[in-house]
Every structure is written in structure tokens, then in C-alpha cells.
PDB file of C-alpha atoms in Angstrom:
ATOM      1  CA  UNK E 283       0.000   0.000   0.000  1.00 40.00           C
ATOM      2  CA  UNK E 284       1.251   3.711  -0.612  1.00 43.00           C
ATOM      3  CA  UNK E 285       2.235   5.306   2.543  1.00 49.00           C
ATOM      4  CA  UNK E 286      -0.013   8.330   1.108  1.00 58.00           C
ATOM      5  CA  UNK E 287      -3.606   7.753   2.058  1.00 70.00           C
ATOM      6  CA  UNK E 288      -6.534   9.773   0.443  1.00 85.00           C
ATOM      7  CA  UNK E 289      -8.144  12.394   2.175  1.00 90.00           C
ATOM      8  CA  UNK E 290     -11.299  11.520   2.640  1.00 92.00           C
ATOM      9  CA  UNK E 291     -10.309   8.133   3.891  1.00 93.00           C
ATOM     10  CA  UNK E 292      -8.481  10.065   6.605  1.00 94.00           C
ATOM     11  CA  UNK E 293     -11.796  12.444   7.535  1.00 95.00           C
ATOM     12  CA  UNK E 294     -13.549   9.093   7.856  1.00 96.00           C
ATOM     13  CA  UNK E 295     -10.710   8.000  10.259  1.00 97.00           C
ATOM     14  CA  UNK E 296     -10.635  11.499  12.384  1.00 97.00           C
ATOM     15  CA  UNK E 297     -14.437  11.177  12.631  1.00 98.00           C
ATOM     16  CA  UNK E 298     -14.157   7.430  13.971  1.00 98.00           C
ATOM     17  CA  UNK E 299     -11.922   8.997  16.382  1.00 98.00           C
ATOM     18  CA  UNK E 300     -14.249  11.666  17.523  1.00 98.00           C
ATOM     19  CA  UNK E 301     -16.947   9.480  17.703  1.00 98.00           C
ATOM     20  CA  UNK E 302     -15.187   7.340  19.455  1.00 98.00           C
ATOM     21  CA  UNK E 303     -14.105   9.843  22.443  1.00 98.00           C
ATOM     22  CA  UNK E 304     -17.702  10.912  22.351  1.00 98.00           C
ATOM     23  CA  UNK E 305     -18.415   7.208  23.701  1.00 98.00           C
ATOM     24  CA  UNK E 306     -16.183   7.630  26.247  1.00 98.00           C
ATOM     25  CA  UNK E 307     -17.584  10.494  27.364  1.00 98.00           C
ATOM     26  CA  UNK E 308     -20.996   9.328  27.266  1.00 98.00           C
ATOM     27  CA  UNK E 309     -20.231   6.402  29.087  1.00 98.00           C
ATOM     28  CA  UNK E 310     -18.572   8.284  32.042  1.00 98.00           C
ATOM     29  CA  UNK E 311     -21.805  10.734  32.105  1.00 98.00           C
ATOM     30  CA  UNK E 312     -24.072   7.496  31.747  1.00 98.00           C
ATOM     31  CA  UNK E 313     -25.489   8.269  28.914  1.00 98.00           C
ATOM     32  CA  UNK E 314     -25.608   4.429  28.174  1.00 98.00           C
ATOM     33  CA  UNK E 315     -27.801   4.991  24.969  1.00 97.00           C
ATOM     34  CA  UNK E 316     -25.456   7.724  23.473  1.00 98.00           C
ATOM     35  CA  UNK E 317     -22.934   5.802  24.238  1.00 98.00           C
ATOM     36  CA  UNK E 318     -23.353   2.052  22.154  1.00 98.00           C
ATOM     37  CA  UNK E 319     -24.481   4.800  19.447  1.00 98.00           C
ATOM     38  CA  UNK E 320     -21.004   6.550  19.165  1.00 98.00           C
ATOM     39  CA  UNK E 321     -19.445   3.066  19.538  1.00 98.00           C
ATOM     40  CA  UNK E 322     -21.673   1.897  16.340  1.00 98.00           C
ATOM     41  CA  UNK E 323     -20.453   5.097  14.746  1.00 98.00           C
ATOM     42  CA  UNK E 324     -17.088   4.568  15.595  1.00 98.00           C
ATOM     43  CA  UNK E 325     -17.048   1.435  14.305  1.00 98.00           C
ATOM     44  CA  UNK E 326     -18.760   2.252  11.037  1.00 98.00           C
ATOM     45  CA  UNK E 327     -16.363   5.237  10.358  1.00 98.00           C
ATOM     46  CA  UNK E 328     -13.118   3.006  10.887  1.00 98.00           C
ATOM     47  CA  UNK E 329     -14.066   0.134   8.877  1.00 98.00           C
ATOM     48  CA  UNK E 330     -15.380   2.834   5.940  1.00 97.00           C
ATOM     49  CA  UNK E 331     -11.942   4.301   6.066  1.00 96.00           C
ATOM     50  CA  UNK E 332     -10.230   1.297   5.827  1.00 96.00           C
ATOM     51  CA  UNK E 333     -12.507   0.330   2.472  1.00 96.00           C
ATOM     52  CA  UNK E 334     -11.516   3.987   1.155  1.00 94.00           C
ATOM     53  CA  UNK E 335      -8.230   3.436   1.460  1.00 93.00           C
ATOM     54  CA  UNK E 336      -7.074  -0.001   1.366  1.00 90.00           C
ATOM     55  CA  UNK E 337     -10.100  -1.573  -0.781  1.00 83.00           C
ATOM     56  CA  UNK E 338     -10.361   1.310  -3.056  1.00 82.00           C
ATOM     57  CA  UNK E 339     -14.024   0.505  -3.604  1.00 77.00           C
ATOM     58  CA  UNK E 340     -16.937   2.894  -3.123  1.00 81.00           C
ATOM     59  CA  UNK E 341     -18.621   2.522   0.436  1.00 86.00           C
ATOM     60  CA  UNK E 342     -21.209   0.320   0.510  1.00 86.00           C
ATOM     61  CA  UNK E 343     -24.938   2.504   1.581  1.00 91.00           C
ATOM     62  CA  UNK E 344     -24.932   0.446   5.053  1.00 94.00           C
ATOM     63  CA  UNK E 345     -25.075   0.580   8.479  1.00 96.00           C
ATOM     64  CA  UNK E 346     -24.522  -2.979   9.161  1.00 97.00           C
ATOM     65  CA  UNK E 347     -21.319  -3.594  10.959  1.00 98.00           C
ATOM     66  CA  UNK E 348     -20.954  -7.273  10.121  1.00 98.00           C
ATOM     67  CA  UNK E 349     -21.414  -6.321   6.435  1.00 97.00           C
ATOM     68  CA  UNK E 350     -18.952  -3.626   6.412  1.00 97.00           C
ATOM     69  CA  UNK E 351     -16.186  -5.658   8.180  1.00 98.00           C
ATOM     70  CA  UNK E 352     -16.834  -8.403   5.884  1.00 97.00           C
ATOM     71  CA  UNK E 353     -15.411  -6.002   2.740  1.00 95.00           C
ATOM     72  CA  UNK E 354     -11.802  -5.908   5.170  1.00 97.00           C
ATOM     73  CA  UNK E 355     -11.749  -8.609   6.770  1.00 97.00           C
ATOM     74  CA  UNK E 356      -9.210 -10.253   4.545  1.00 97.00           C
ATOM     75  CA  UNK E 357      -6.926  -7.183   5.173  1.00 96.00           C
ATOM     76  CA  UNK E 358      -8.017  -6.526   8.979  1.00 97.00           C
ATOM     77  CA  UNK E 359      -8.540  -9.581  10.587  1.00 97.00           C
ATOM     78  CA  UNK E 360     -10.159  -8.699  14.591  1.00 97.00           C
ATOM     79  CA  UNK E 361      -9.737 -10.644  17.369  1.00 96.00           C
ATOM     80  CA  UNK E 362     -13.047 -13.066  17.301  1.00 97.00           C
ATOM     81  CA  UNK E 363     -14.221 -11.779  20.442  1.00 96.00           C
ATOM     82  CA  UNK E 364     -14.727  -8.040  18.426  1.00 97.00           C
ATOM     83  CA  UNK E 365     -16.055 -10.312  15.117  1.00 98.00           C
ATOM     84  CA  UNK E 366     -18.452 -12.233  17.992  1.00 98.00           C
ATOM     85  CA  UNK E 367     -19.856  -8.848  19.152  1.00 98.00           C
ATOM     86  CA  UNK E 368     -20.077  -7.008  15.674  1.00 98.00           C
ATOM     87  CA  UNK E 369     -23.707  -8.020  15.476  1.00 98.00           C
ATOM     88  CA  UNK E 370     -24.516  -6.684  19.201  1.00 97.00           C
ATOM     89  CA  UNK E 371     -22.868  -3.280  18.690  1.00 98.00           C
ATOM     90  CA  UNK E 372     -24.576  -2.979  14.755  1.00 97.00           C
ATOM     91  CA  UNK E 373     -27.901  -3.293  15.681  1.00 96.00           C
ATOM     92  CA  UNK E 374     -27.584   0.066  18.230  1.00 97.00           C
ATOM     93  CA  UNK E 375     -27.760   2.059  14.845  1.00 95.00           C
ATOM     94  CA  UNK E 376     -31.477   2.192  15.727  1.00 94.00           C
ATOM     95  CA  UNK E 377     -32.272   0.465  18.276  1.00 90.00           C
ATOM     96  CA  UNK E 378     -30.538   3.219  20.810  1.00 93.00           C
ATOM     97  CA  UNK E 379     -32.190   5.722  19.042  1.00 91.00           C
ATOM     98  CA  UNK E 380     -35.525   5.088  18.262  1.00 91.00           C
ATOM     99  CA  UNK E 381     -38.622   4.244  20.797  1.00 90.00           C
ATOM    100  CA  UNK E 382     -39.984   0.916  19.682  1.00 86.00           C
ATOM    101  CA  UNK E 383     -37.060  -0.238  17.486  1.00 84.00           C
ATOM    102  CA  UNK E 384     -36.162  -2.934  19.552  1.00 81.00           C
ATOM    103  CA  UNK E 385     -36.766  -1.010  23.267  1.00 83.00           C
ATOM    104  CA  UNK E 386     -39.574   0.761  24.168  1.00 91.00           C
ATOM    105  CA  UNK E 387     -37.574   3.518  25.531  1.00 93.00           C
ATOM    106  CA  UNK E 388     -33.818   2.746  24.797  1.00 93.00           C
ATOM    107  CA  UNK E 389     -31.924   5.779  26.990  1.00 94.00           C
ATOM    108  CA  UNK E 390     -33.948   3.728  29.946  1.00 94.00           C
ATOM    109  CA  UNK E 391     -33.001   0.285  29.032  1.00 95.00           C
ATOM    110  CA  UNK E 392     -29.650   0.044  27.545  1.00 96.00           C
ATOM    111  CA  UNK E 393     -26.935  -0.326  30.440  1.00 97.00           C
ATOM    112  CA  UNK E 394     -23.517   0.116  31.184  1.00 98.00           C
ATOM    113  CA  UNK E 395     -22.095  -3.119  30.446  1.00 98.00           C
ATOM    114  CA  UNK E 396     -23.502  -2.997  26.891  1.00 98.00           C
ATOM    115  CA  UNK E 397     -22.004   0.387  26.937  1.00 98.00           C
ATOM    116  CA  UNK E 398     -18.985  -0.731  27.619  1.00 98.00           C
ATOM    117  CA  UNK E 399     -18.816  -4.040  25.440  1.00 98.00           C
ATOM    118  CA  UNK E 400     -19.720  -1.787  22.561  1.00 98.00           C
ATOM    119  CA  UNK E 401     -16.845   0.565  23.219  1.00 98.00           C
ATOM    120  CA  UNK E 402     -14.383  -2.264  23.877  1.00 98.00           C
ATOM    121  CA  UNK E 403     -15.285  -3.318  20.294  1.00 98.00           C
ATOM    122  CA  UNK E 404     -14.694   0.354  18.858  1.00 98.00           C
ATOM    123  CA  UNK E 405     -11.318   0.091  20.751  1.00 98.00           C
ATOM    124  CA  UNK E 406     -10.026  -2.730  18.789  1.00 98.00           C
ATOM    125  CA  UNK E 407     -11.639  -2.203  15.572  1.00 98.00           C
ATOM    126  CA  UNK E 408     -10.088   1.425  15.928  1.00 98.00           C
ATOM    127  CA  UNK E 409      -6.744   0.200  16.754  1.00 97.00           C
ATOM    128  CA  UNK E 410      -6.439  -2.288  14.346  1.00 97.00           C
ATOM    129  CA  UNK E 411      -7.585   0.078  11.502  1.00 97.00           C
ATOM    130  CA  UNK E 412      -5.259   2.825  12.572  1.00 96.00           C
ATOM    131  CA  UNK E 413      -2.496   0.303  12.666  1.00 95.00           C
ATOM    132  CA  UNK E 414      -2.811  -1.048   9.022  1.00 95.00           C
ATOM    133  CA  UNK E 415      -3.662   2.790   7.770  1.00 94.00           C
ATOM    134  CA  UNK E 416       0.071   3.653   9.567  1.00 91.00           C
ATOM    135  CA  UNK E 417      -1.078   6.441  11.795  1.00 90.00           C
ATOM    136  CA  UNK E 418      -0.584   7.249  14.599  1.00 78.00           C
ATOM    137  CA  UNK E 419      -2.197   8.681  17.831  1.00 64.00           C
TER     138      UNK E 419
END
């Protein structure tokens, strides 16, 4: 791969990033909901940047985590415990979001250990992405 990596695979990147800190913050407010959200986000972001710019394909219109990390996997291989969970953390897209998508009232039902599997899995896939893209913190 060329050590110069397109812009807009980078703004995907920093915006994984911010996303991701966002989680954080959530998390340490309690804001449980918010939280899996930015970790879906964060997630999403990463893997988009990696199919920017190591795939070199146009992104694929989804939200679906699993689907996404099946166009790198063969270039970004996760531990299995992040693959396991990919399917947990995808599905806050809505249901963290919307009344009746899942939970009747999501900011009351989600808790902090889902918040804080979802962000462990934004961690890695974060990591892993920012290792094969070269860059650093």
C-alpha cells in the first residue's frame, strides 16, 4: 500500500476517532444509549476508512457492521471476540435511538455493560484500523 492515504479516507478515520471519544464520554456521564451509538459510529467510520483506502471501492450505503467488516476482513482480521460482538454493537444504529425499534424507551433500558462491550469493540476495531492505515495517535 502507498504510505499516502486519500483524504477523505483520513476524515472518515478522524471522525471514527471523535466518535469514538464521544463514547467515552458518554459512558462516564451514563449516557448508556449515546454511548453504544457513538461506539456503532465509531465502528462504522473506521471500517469505511479502511474500504476507502485499502479496498479502493466505493462505500457500501450500510449501516450494518458485520457487512462492512466483511469487505476488510481479509486485510483486517479482529480478534473473534470483536467479530463475535459485531452483530450486538450494529444493531444500536437504531435500536438506541428510536422508541420501539427494539426497546420501548432505549436511553432507559440500555446499560452500562452494553455500553462498555460496545466501546471495547470500537477500541479494537479502531486500533487495528489505525495500525494497518500507519497512523498514529
Amino acid at each position: 500500500m502507498s504510505n499516502i492515504i486519500r483524504e477523505e479516507a483520513l476524515n472518515w478515520f478522524k471522525e471514527a476517532n471523535y466518535d469514538l471519544a464521544r463514547a467515552r464520554r458518554s459512558l462516564d456521564e451514563g449516557d448508556y444509549a449515546l454511548s453504544v451509538f457513538m461506539s456503532q459510529q465509531a465502528i462504522e467510520k473506521a471500517l469505511k476508512a479502511v474500504i476507502i483506502a485499502i479496498k479502493r471501492m466505493s462505500l457500501p450505503k450500510t449501516h450494518d457492521l458485520v457487512r462492512l467488516y466483511n469487505e476488510v476482513s481479509d486485510v483486517m482480521p479482529l480478534p473473534q471476540e470483536a467479530v463475535d460482538r459485531l452483530p450486538e454493537v450494529s444493531q444500536y444504529y437504531v435500536s438506541a435511538r428510536y422508541p420501539n425499534a427494539g426497546l420501548e424507551v432505549p436511553s432507559e433500558r440500555i446499560n452500562r455493560a452494553q455500553a462498555i462491550r460496545a466501546l471495547e469493540v470500537a477500541n479494537m476495531v479502531i486500533e487495528n484500523a489505525r495500525r494497518l492505515l500507519g497512523l498514529t495517535q
